[in-house]
PDB file of C-alpha atoms in Angstrom:
ATOM      1  CA  MET A  28     -28.494  15.310 -11.761  1.00 82.00           C
ATOM      2  CA  LYS A  29     -30.866  15.084  -8.747  1.00 87.00           C
ATOM      3  CA  ARG A  30     -30.378  11.725  -8.411  1.00 89.00           C
ATOM      4  CA  GLY A  31     -26.796  11.537  -9.035  1.00 86.00           C
ATOM      5  CA  TRP A  32     -27.192  14.818  -6.100  1.00 90.00           C
ATOM      6  CA  GLN A  33     -29.596  12.778  -3.520  1.00 91.00           C
ATOM      7  CA  ARG A  34     -26.822   9.738  -4.487  1.00 90.00           C
ATOM      8  CA  GLY A  35     -23.531  12.077  -3.760  1.00 90.00           C
ATOM      9  CA  LEU A  36     -25.677  13.300  -0.818  1.00 93.00           C
ATOM     10  CA  ILE A  37     -26.501  10.164   0.867  1.00 93.00           C
ATOM     11  CA  GLU A  38     -22.841   9.006   0.566  1.00 91.00           C
ATOM     12  CA  LEU A  39     -21.750  12.233   2.278  1.00 90.00           C
ATOM     13  CA  ARG A  40     -23.640  11.551   5.366  1.00 91.00           C
ATOM     14  CA  GLN A  41     -22.274   7.682   4.937  1.00 90.00           C
ATOM     15  CA  SER A  42     -18.694   8.142   5.120  1.00 88.00           C
ATOM     16  CA  PHE A  43     -19.333  10.524   8.563  1.00 88.00           C
ATOM     17  CA  THR A  44     -21.475   7.973  10.530  1.00 88.00           C
ATOM     18  CA  ASN A  45     -19.460   5.200  10.424  1.00 86.00           C
ATOM     19  CA  GLY A  46     -15.920   4.906  12.423  1.00 85.00           C
ATOM     20  CA  PRO A  47     -13.455   4.008   9.244  1.00 86.00           C
ATOM     21  CA  GLU A  48     -14.053   6.640   7.145  1.00 86.00           C
ATOM     22  CA  LEU A  49     -14.489   9.148   9.999  1.00 87.00           C
ATOM     23  CA  PHE A  50     -10.774   8.166  10.800  1.00 89.00           C
ATOM     24  CA  SER A  51      -9.618   8.607   7.797  1.00 86.00           C
ATOM     25  CA  HIS A  52     -11.241  11.689   7.705  1.00 87.00           C
ATOM     26  CA  PHE A  53      -9.386  13.064  10.205  1.00 90.00           C
ATOM     27  CA  LEU A  54      -5.809  11.540  10.411  1.00 89.00           C
ATOM     28  CA  TRP A  55      -4.389  13.556   7.443  1.00 86.00           C
ATOM     29  CA  PRO A  56      -5.554  16.876   9.365  1.00 89.00           C
ATOM     30  CA  VAL A  57      -3.743  16.008  12.518  1.00 90.00           C
ATOM     31  CA  LEU A  58      -1.261  14.938  11.026  1.00 90.00           C
ATOM     32  CA  MET A  59      -1.067  18.262   9.097  1.00 88.00           C
ATOM     33  CA  LEU A  60      -1.565  19.827  12.001  1.00 89.00           C
ATOM     34  CA  VAL A  61       1.055  18.457  13.990  1.00 90.00           C
ATOM     35  CA  ALA A  62       3.657  19.177  10.863  1.00 85.00           C
ATOM     36  CA  LEU A  63       2.310  22.575  11.820  1.00 86.00           C
ATOM     37  CA  PHE A  64       2.660  22.939  15.162  1.00 86.00           C
ATOM     38  CA  PHE A  65       6.812  22.666  14.498  1.00 85.00           C
ATOM     39  CA  LEU A  66       6.875  24.942  11.989  1.00 79.00           C
ATOM     40  CA  ARG A  67       5.311  27.441  12.552  1.00 79.00           C
ATOM     41  CA  HIS A  68       8.156  29.367  14.488  1.00 77.00           C
ATOM     42  CA  ARG A  69      10.267  28.540  11.550  1.00 80.00           C
ATOM     43  CA  ASP A  70      12.073  30.907   9.367  1.00 75.00           C
ATOM     44  CA  PHE A  71      12.069  30.437   5.812  1.00 69.00           C
ATOM     45  CA  GLY A  72      15.843  31.682   5.056  1.00 66.00           C
ATOM     46  CA  SER A  73      16.174  35.887   5.544  1.00 65.00           C
ATOM     47  CA  SER A  74      12.927  36.835   3.971  1.00 63.00           C
ATOM     48  CA  GLY A  75      11.249  37.167   7.299  1.00 68.00           C
ATOM     49  CA  LEU A  76       8.303  35.248   7.078  1.00 73.00           C
ATOM     50  CA  LEU A  77       7.855  31.526   8.970  1.00 77.00           C
ATOM     51  CA  LEU A  78       7.975  28.719   7.569  1.00 78.00           C
ATOM     52  CA  GLY A  79       4.431  27.321   9.359  1.00 80.00           C
ATOM     53  CA  ALA A  80       2.567  30.529   7.073  1.00 81.00           C
ATOM     54  CA  LEU A  81       3.846  29.518   4.398  1.00 79.00           C
ATOM     55  CA  ALA A  82       2.956  25.667   4.516  1.00 81.00           C
ATOM     56  CA  LEU A  83      -0.456  26.292   5.555  1.00 86.00           C
ATOM     57  CA  PRO A  84      -2.345  27.529   2.750  1.00 86.00           C
ATOM     58  CA  SER A  85      -0.137  25.103   0.471  1.00 82.00           C
ATOM     59  CA  ILE A  86      -0.923  22.314   2.304  1.00 84.00           C
ATOM     60  CA  LEU A  87      -4.429  23.164   1.785  1.00 86.00           C
ATOM     61  CA  GLY A  88      -3.443  23.545  -1.831  1.00 83.00           C
ATOM     62  CA  MET A  89      -2.128  20.047  -2.598  1.00 82.00           C
ATOM     63  CA  ASN A  90      -5.065  18.133  -0.167  1.00 84.00           C
ATOM     64  CA  ALA A  91      -7.594  19.747  -2.903  1.00 85.00           C
ATOM     65  CA  ALA A  92      -5.466  17.968  -5.376  1.00 81.00           C
ATOM     66  CA  MET A  93      -5.375  15.009  -4.021  1.00 82.00           C
ATOM     67  CA  GLY A  94      -9.200  14.975  -4.698  1.00 85.00           C
ATOM     68  CA  MET A  95      -8.196  12.921  -7.894  1.00 86.00           C
ATOM     69  CA  VAL A  96      -6.601  10.136  -5.745  1.00 85.00           C
ATOM     70  CA  SER A  97     -10.297  10.040  -3.594  1.00 86.00           C
ATOM     71  CA  MET A  98     -11.826  10.129  -6.892  1.00 87.00           C
ATOM     72  CA  SER A  99      -9.914   7.543  -8.972  1.00 86.00           C
ATOM     73  CA  GLN A 100      -9.624   5.069  -5.314  1.00 84.00           C
ATOM     74  CA  GLN A 101     -13.387   4.922  -5.014  1.00 84.00           C
ATOM     75  CA  LEU A 102     -14.363   4.375  -9.080  1.00 84.00           C
ATOM     76  CA  THR A 103     -11.296   1.589  -9.336  1.00 82.00           C
ATOM     77  CA  ALA A 104     -12.832  -0.160  -6.103  1.00 80.00           C
ATOM     78  CA  ASP A 105     -16.011   0.457  -7.603  1.00 80.00           C
ATOM     79  CA  ARG A 106     -15.380  -0.982 -10.687  1.00 78.00           C
ATOM     80  CA  GLU A 107     -14.099  -4.089  -9.124  1.00 76.00           C
ATOM     81  CA  ASP A 108     -17.642  -4.720  -6.693  1.00 75.00           C
ATOM     82  CA  GLY A 109     -19.586  -4.470  -9.660  1.00 76.00           C
ATOM     83  CA  THR A 110     -21.518  -1.485  -8.903  1.00 78.00           C
ATOM     84  CA  LEU A 111     -20.201   0.766 -12.452  1.00 77.00           C
ATOM     85  CA  LEU A 112     -21.823  -2.487 -14.125  1.00 76.00           C
ATOM     86  CA  ARG A 113     -25.226  -2.010 -12.003  1.00 80.00           C
ATOM     87  CA  ALA A 114     -24.847   1.971 -12.877  1.00 78.00           C
ATOM     88  CA  LYS A 115     -25.001   1.070 -16.807  1.00 77.00           C
ATOM     89  CA  ALA A 116     -27.457  -1.206 -16.742  1.00 78.00           C
ATOM     90  CA  ILE A 117     -30.370   1.271 -15.539  1.00 80.00           C
ATOM     91  CA  PRO A 118     -31.155   4.393 -17.974  1.00 81.00           C
ATOM     92  CA  ASN A 119     -28.756   6.949 -17.552  1.00 80.00           C
ATOM     93  CA  GLY A 120     -27.172   5.377 -14.509  1.00 80.00           C
ATOM     94  CA  MET A 121     -23.757   6.238 -15.326  1.00 78.00           C
ATOM     95  CA  VAL A 122     -23.944  10.008 -14.654  1.00 79.00           C
ATOM     96  CA  CYS A 123     -26.225   9.610 -12.389  1.00 84.00           C
ATOM     97  CA  TYR A 124     -23.258   7.676 -10.732  1.00 84.00           C
ATOM     98  CA  LEU A 125     -20.219  10.471 -11.539  1.00 81.00           C
ATOM     99  CA  VAL A 126     -22.331  13.177 -10.275  1.00 84.00           C
ATOM    100  CA  GLY A 127     -22.849  11.676  -6.747  1.00 87.00           C
ATOM    101  CA  LYS A 128     -19.397  10.073  -6.696  1.00 87.00           C
ATOM    102  CA  VAL A 129     -18.210  14.211  -7.485  1.00 86.00           C
ATOM    103  CA  VAL A 130     -20.362  15.213  -4.778  1.00 89.00           C
ATOM    104  CA  SER A 131     -19.293  12.945  -2.226  1.00 90.00           C
ATOM    105  CA  VAL A 132     -15.898  13.582  -3.205  1.00 90.00           C
ATOM    106  CA  ALA A 133     -16.097  17.401  -3.583  1.00 90.00           C
ATOM    107  CA  GLY A 134     -18.253  17.299  -0.339  1.00 91.00           C
ATOM    108  CA  GLY A 135     -15.800  15.179   2.012  1.00 90.00           C
ATOM    109  CA  LEU A 136     -12.216  17.280   0.445  1.00 91.00           C
ATOM    110  CA  LEU A 137     -14.605  20.170   2.003  1.00 91.00           C
ATOM    111  CA  VAL A 138     -15.182  19.068   5.401  1.00 91.00           C
ATOM    112  CA  ASP A 139     -11.570  17.672   5.336  1.00 91.00           C
ATOM    113  CA  LEU A 140     -10.212  20.929   4.672  1.00 90.00           C
ATOM    114  CA  LEU A 141     -12.285  22.441   7.360  1.00 91.00           C
ATOM    115  CA  ILE A 142     -11.102  20.718   9.556  1.00 91.00           C
ATOM    116  CA  LEU A 143      -7.259  21.901   8.836  1.00 90.00           C
ATOM    117  CA  LEU A 144      -7.976  25.476   8.045  1.00 90.00           C
ATOM    118  CA  VAL A 145      -9.792  26.324  11.076  1.00 90.00           C
ATOM    119  CA  PRO A 146      -7.403  24.962  13.656  1.00 90.00           C
ATOM    120  CA  GLY A 147      -4.266  25.897  11.267  1.00 88.00           C
ATOM    121  CA  LEU A 148      -5.208  29.829  11.286  1.00 87.00           C
ATOM    122  CA  LEU A 149      -5.417  30.053  15.620  1.00 87.00           C
ATOM    123  CA  LEU A 150      -1.783  27.793  15.541  1.00 86.00           C
ATOM    124  CA  VAL A 151       0.190  29.928  12.202  1.00 85.00           C
ATOM    125  CA  ASP A 152       1.177  33.486  12.443  1.00 82.00           C
ATOM    126  CA  GLY A 153       1.581  35.852   9.946  1.00 75.00           C
ATOM    127  CA  LEU A 154      -1.542  34.881   7.970  1.00 81.00           C
ATOM    128  CA  ALA A 155      -3.445  37.442   5.664  1.00 77.00           C
ATOM    129  CA  VAL A 156      -7.661  37.058   6.106  1.00 75.00           C
ATOM    130  CA  GLY A 157      -9.618  38.949   4.635  1.00 72.00           C
ATOM    131  CA  SER A 158     -12.939  39.425   1.685  1.00 72.00           C
ATOM    132  CA  ALA A 159     -10.333  39.310  -0.985  1.00 73.00           C
ATOM    133  CA  HIS A 160      -8.572  36.938   0.597  1.00 82.00           C
ATOM    134  CA  TRP A 161     -11.537  34.776   0.893  1.00 87.00           C
ATOM    135  CA  PHE A 162     -12.783  35.591  -2.370  1.00 90.00           C
ATOM    136  CA  THR A 163      -9.067  34.306  -3.581  1.00 90.00           C
ATOM    137  CA  LEU A 164      -9.601  30.859  -1.736  1.00 90.00           C
ATOM    138  CA  VAL A 165     -12.928  30.238  -2.975  1.00 91.00           C
ATOM    139  CA  TRP A 166     -12.593  30.509  -7.029  1.00 92.00           C
ATOM    140  CA  VAL A 167      -9.047  29.236  -6.304  1.00 92.00           C
ATOM    141  CA  LEU A 168     -10.445  26.022  -4.390  1.00 91.00           C
ATOM    142  CA  LEU A 169     -13.582  25.401  -6.798  1.00 91.00           C
ATOM    143  CA  LEU A 170     -11.370  25.648 -10.059  1.00 92.00           C
ATOM    144  CA  GLY A 171      -8.667  23.086  -8.718  1.00 90.00           C
ATOM    145  CA  LEU A 172     -11.918  20.738  -7.974  1.00 90.00           C
ATOM    146  CA  VAL A 173     -12.727  21.138 -11.599  1.00 87.00           C
ATOM    147  CA  ALA A 174      -9.283  20.080 -13.037  1.00 88.00           C
ATOM    148  CA  THR A 175      -9.077  17.488 -10.616  1.00 89.00           C
ATOM    149  CA  LEU A 176     -11.535  15.750  -9.709  1.00 88.00           C
ATOM    150  CA  PRO A 177     -12.322  14.104 -13.504  1.00 86.00           C
ATOM    151  CA  ILE A 178      -8.562  12.997 -13.762  1.00 88.00           C
ATOM    152  CA  GLY A 179      -9.330  11.082 -10.700  1.00 86.00           C
ATOM    153  CA  ALA A 180     -12.070   9.592 -13.155  1.00 84.00           C
ATOM    154  CA  ILE A 181      -9.854   8.584 -15.865  1.00 85.00           C
ATOM    155  CA  LEU A 182      -6.885   8.062 -13.834  1.00 84.00           C
ATOM    156  CA  GLY A 183      -9.754   5.890 -12.142  1.00 80.00           C
ATOM    157  CA  SER A 184     -10.800   3.972 -15.421  1.00 78.00           C
ATOM    158  CA  VAL A 185      -6.943   3.377 -15.995  1.00 77.00           C
ATOM    159  CA  PHE A 186      -6.628   0.553 -12.942  1.00 73.00           C
ATOM    160  CA  THR A 187      -8.483  -2.377 -12.956  1.00 68.00           C
ATOM    161  CA  SER A 188      -7.932  -3.428  -8.960  1.00 68.00           C
ATOM    162  CA  ALA A 189      -7.577  -1.531  -6.118  1.00 66.00           C
ATOM    163  CA  ARG A 190      -4.407  -3.412  -6.424  1.00 68.00           C
ATOM    164  CA  SER A 191      -3.426  -2.115  -8.700  1.00 69.00           C
ATOM    165  CA  GLN A 192      -4.492   1.564  -8.468  1.00 69.00           C
ATOM    166  CA  GLY A 193      -2.159   1.846  -5.545  1.00 70.00           C
ATOM    167  CA  LEU A 194       0.553   1.827  -7.462  1.00 74.00           C
ATOM    168  CA  ILE A 195      -0.772   6.044  -8.361  1.00 77.00           C
ATOM    169  CA  GLN A 196       0.800   7.340  -4.539  1.00 75.00           C
ATOM    170  CA  LEU A 197       4.218   6.896  -5.663  1.00 78.00           C
ATOM    171  CA  PRO A 198       4.273   9.342  -8.634  1.00 82.00           C
ATOM    172  CA  MET A 199       1.744  11.986  -6.657  1.00 81.00           C
ATOM    173  CA  LEU A 200       4.385  11.683  -3.217  1.00 79.00           C
ATOM    174  CA  GLY A 201       7.677  12.566  -6.103  1.00 83.00           C
ATOM    175  CA  VAL A 202       4.441  15.412  -7.585  1.00 84.00           C
ATOM    176  CA  ILE A 203       4.072  16.869  -4.206  1.00 81.00           C
ATOM    177  CA  ALA A 204       7.540  16.733  -3.353  1.00 81.00           C
ATOM    178  CA  ILE A 205       8.576  19.099  -6.737  1.00 84.00           C
ATOM    179  CA  SER A 206       5.319  21.585  -6.128  1.00 82.00           C
ATOM    180  CA  GLY A 207       6.563  23.635  -3.736  1.00 78.00           C
ATOM    181  CA  ILE A 208       4.343  22.804  -1.120  1.00 76.00           C
ATOM    182  CA  PHE A 209       6.705  22.073   1.637  1.00 71.00           C
ATOM    183  CA  TYR A 210       9.581  24.249   0.230  1.00 71.00           C
ATOM    184  CA  PRO A 211       8.894  27.205  -1.613  1.00 74.00           C
ATOM    185  CA  LEU A 212       9.873  26.179  -5.475  1.00 81.00           C
ATOM    186  CA  THR A 213      12.211  28.642  -5.788  1.00 77.00           C
ATOM    187  CA  ALA A 214      14.234  26.700  -3.408  1.00 77.00           C
ATOM    188  CA  LEU A 215      14.385  23.716  -6.248  1.00 80.00           C
ATOM    189  CA  PRO A 216      17.150  22.920  -9.305  1.00 83.00           C
ATOM    190  CA  GLY A 217      15.700  24.877 -12.395  1.00 83.00           C
ATOM    191  CA  TRP A 218      15.057  21.279 -14.184  1.00 85.00           C
ATOM    192  CA  LEU A 219      12.525  20.228 -11.319  1.00 85.00           C
ATOM    193  CA  ALA A 220      10.625  23.771 -10.685  1.00 86.00           C
ATOM    194  CA  PHE A 221       9.827  23.854 -14.950  1.00 88.00           C
ATOM    195  CA  ILE A 222       8.351  20.647 -13.949  1.00 89.00           C
ATOM    196  CA  GLY A 223       6.804  21.101 -10.913  1.00 86.00           C
ATOM    197  CA  GLN A 224       4.608  24.039 -12.636  1.00 89.00           C
ATOM    198  CA  LEU A 225       3.950  21.996 -14.951  1.00 89.00           C
ATOM    199  CA  THR A 226       0.913  20.120 -12.227  1.00 88.00           C
ATOM    200  CA  PRO A 227      -1.989  21.226 -10.803  1.00 89.00           C
ATOM    201  CA  VAL A 228      -0.403  20.837  -7.906  1.00 88.00           C
ATOM    202  CA  TYR A 229       1.938  23.171  -7.730  1.00 89.00           C
ATOM    203  CA  TRP A 230      -0.965  25.610  -9.489  1.00 90.00           C
ATOM    204  CA  MET A 231      -3.818  25.064  -6.418  1.00 89.00           C
ATOM    205  CA  GLY A 232      -0.757  25.897  -3.710  1.00 87.00           C
ATOM    206  CA  LEU A 233       0.378  28.754  -5.116  1.00 89.00           C
ATOM    207  CA  GLY A 234      -3.663  30.427  -5.083  1.00 89.00           C
ATOM    208  CA  MET A 235      -4.048  29.295  -1.930  1.00 88.00           C
ATOM    209  CA  ARG A 236      -1.120  30.928  -0.708  1.00 87.00           C
ATOM    210  CA  SER A 237      -1.722  34.161  -1.907  1.00 88.00           C
ATOM    211  CA  ALA A 238      -5.261  33.988  -0.681  1.00 88.00           C
ATOM    212  CA  LEU A 239      -3.798  32.925   2.527  1.00 88.00           C
ATOM    213  CA  LEU A 240      -0.403  34.880   2.624  1.00 85.00           C
ATOM    214  CA  PRO A 241       0.787  38.743   3.313  1.00 84.00           C
ATOM    215  CA  PRO A 242       1.712  40.906   0.142  1.00 83.00           C
ATOM    216  CA  GLU A 243       5.728  40.420   1.468  1.00 81.00           C
ATOM    217  CA  ALA A 244       5.171  36.353   1.017  1.00 81.00           C
ATOM    218  CA  VAL A 245       4.861  36.566  -2.450  1.00 84.00           C
ATOM    219  CA  ALA A 246       9.147  37.433  -2.867  1.00 82.00           C
ATOM    220  CA  VAL A 247       9.664  34.024  -2.590  1.00 78.00           C
ATOM    221  CA  GLU A 248       7.396  32.553  -6.000  1.00 83.00           C
ATOM    222  CA  VAL A 249       8.811  32.587  -9.334  1.00 83.00           C
ATOM    223  CA  GLY A 250       9.061  35.469 -10.595  1.00 80.00           C
ATOM    224  CA  HIS A 251       8.288  37.129  -7.378  1.00 81.00           C
ATOM    225  CA  SER A 252       4.654  37.103  -8.914  1.00 86.00           C
ATOM    226  CA  TRP A 253       1.201  34.593  -7.496  1.00 89.00           C
ATOM    227  CA  ARG A 254       0.298  35.049 -11.474  1.00 89.00           C
ATOM    228  CA  HIS A 255      -3.229  34.910 -10.756  1.00 91.00           C
ATOM    229  CA  LEU A 256      -3.654  34.926 -14.129  1.00 93.00           C
ATOM    230  CA  GLU A 257      -1.627  31.885 -15.100  1.00 92.00           C
ATOM    231  CA  THR A 258      -2.593  30.306 -12.165  1.00 93.00           C
ATOM    232  CA  ALA A 259      -6.923  30.785 -14.080  1.00 94.00           C
ATOM    233  CA  GLY A 260      -5.292  29.784 -17.111  1.00 94.00           C
ATOM    234  CA  VAL A 261      -3.234  26.340 -16.072  1.00 93.00           C
ATOM    235  CA  LEU A 262      -6.287  25.193 -13.991  1.00 93.00           C
ATOM    236  CA  SER A 263      -8.152  25.724 -16.536  1.00 94.00           C
ATOM    237  CA  LEU A 264      -6.629  24.203 -19.289  1.00 94.00           C
ATOM    238  CA  TRP A 265      -6.334  21.234 -16.658  1.00 92.00           C
ATOM    239  CA  ALA A 266     -10.208  21.339 -16.857  1.00 90.00           C
ATOM    240  CA  ILE A 267     -11.059  21.618 -20.142  1.00 92.00           C
ATOM    241  CA  ALA A 268      -9.112  18.563 -20.567  1.00 90.00           C
ATOM    242  CA  GLY A 269     -10.623  16.677 -18.416  1.00 86.00           C
ATOM    243  CA  LEU A 270     -13.878  17.346 -18.558  1.00 84.00           C
ATOM    244  CA  LEU A 271     -13.198  16.060 -22.567  1.00 86.00           C
ATOM    245  CA  LEU A 272     -11.530  12.791 -21.911  1.00 86.00           C
ATOM    246  CA  ALA A 273     -13.587  11.745 -18.702  1.00 81.00           C
ATOM    247  CA  PRO A 274     -16.843  11.150 -20.252  1.00 78.00           C
ATOM    248  CA  VAL A 275     -14.940   8.658 -23.550  1.00 81.00           C
ATOM    249  CA  VAL A 276     -12.645   7.029 -21.294  1.00 83.00           C
ATOM    250  CA  LEU A 277     -15.149   6.561 -19.186  1.00 78.00           C
ATOM    251  CA  ARG A 278     -18.027   5.300 -21.920  1.00 75.00           C
ATOM    252  CA  ARG A 279     -14.953   2.811 -23.013  1.00 80.00           C
ATOM    253  CA  MET A 280     -14.709   1.186 -19.687  1.00 77.00           C
ATOM    254  CA  ALA A 281     -18.350   1.034 -18.874  1.00 72.00           C
ATOM    255  CA  ARG A 282     -18.446  -1.088 -22.708  1.00 74.00           C
ATOM    256  CA  ARG A 283     -15.889  -3.278 -21.400  1.00 73.00           C
ATOM    257  CA  GLU A 284     -17.346  -3.968 -18.500  1.00 67.00           C
ATOM    258  CA  SER A 285     -19.120  -7.481 -18.442  1.00 66.00           C
ATOM    259  CA  GLY A 286     -20.812  -9.630 -15.191  1.00 65.00           C
ATOM    260  CA  SER A 287     -17.880 -12.501 -16.492  1.00 68.00           C
ATOM    261  CA  LYS A 288     -14.939  -9.799 -15.791  1.00 67.00           C
ATOM    262  CA  ILE A 289     -16.164  -8.754 -12.235  1.00 65.00           C
ATOM    263  CA  ALA A 290     -16.737 -13.070 -11.550  1.00 67.00           C
ATOM    264  CA  GLU A 291     -12.608 -13.372 -13.181  1.00 69.00           C
ATOM    265  CA  ARG A 292     -11.474 -10.578 -10.860  1.00 64.00           C
ATOM    266  CA  ARG A 293     -13.421 -11.419  -7.699  1.00 67.00           C
ATOM    267  CA  GLU A 294     -12.086 -14.624  -7.628  1.00 69.00           C
ATOM    268  CA  ARG A 295      -8.580 -13.347  -8.296  1.00 65.00           C
ATOM    269  CA  ALA A 296      -9.109 -11.706  -5.127  1.00 58.00           C
ATOM    270  CA  LEU A 297     -10.449 -14.670  -3.303  1.00 61.00           C
ATOM    271  CA  GLN A 298      -7.281 -16.714  -4.123  1.00 63.00           C
ATOM    272  CA  ARG A 299      -5.221 -13.238  -2.595  1.00 56.00           C
ATOM    273  CA  ILE A 300      -6.801 -14.338   0.070  1.00 55.00           C
ATOM    274  CA  ALA A 301      -6.836 -17.460   0.551  1.00 53.00           C
TER     275      ALA A 301
END
C-alpha cells in the first residue's frame, strides 16, 4: 500500500510536468466553462432557475464519473506495453500497481474538478454554497469515485488494446446523454429516464446538484426530491459490485498475460503504423 501510494504520487506529479498531459487536464474543463458561459443567463422553462446553475454541478458529477474511462484507458495501455506483466512478476506488484493507479487517477480528477469548479462559481449565478453544501459535495464525490474507479479497472481488463478500448467512448456518450447532465431528467421520456437512473453518472450529478443548488431547484428533479438516501444506496451498490469484481477480473487477466502475447500485440501495432 505504501509503495502504491508513492507510485501514484509520482505518476500524478509527472502528469502535471509534461505538456501533452497538462493540456489534457485543462482542455475538458475549459470546454465546459465555455459551454457554461453561453448557458449562464438562460432560463430553464418557467421554473425561474438558470440553466447554467443546473449544468455546473451536473458537469462536476459527470467528470467525476468519467474517471472510470480514464482508469480503463490507462490500464489498457499498461497491459499493452507490458507494465502489468512486469508488475505481476514482483511480490505484491499488482496491489502496488492498482493502488498507485487509483491514487494518480483520483488525484488528477480532483485537480480537474477544481479547475472547473473555482471559475464556475464566479461565472454562474444562482448557486448555494455553505458548510452543509460542501459536506454533501465531499461525500458524494468520494463515494462516487469508489463506485466508478473499480468499474474502470474492470473495463480496462476486458479490452486487449488501446485501439479496441476506444469503443467504450460511444456507450459512455449515450449514458451521459440520458443521465440528466445537460438537461433535467424529467424532460426525457419515461423509459429513458428509468435507464438513466440505473447509471452512477445520474446519481453523482444529482448529488452534486443537491450540494450546490438552492432548495427550490429540487422542483425540476424526479419526485421533487434530492433523494440523498437513494444516492448513497445506488452508489454504494456500484462500489460494492466493483470492489468485489475488480480483483477477480484483474487476477484472471494477469494470469493470461505473457511475454509472447505482448510481443504479438506490439508486432500488430507496428504493422498498423507501417
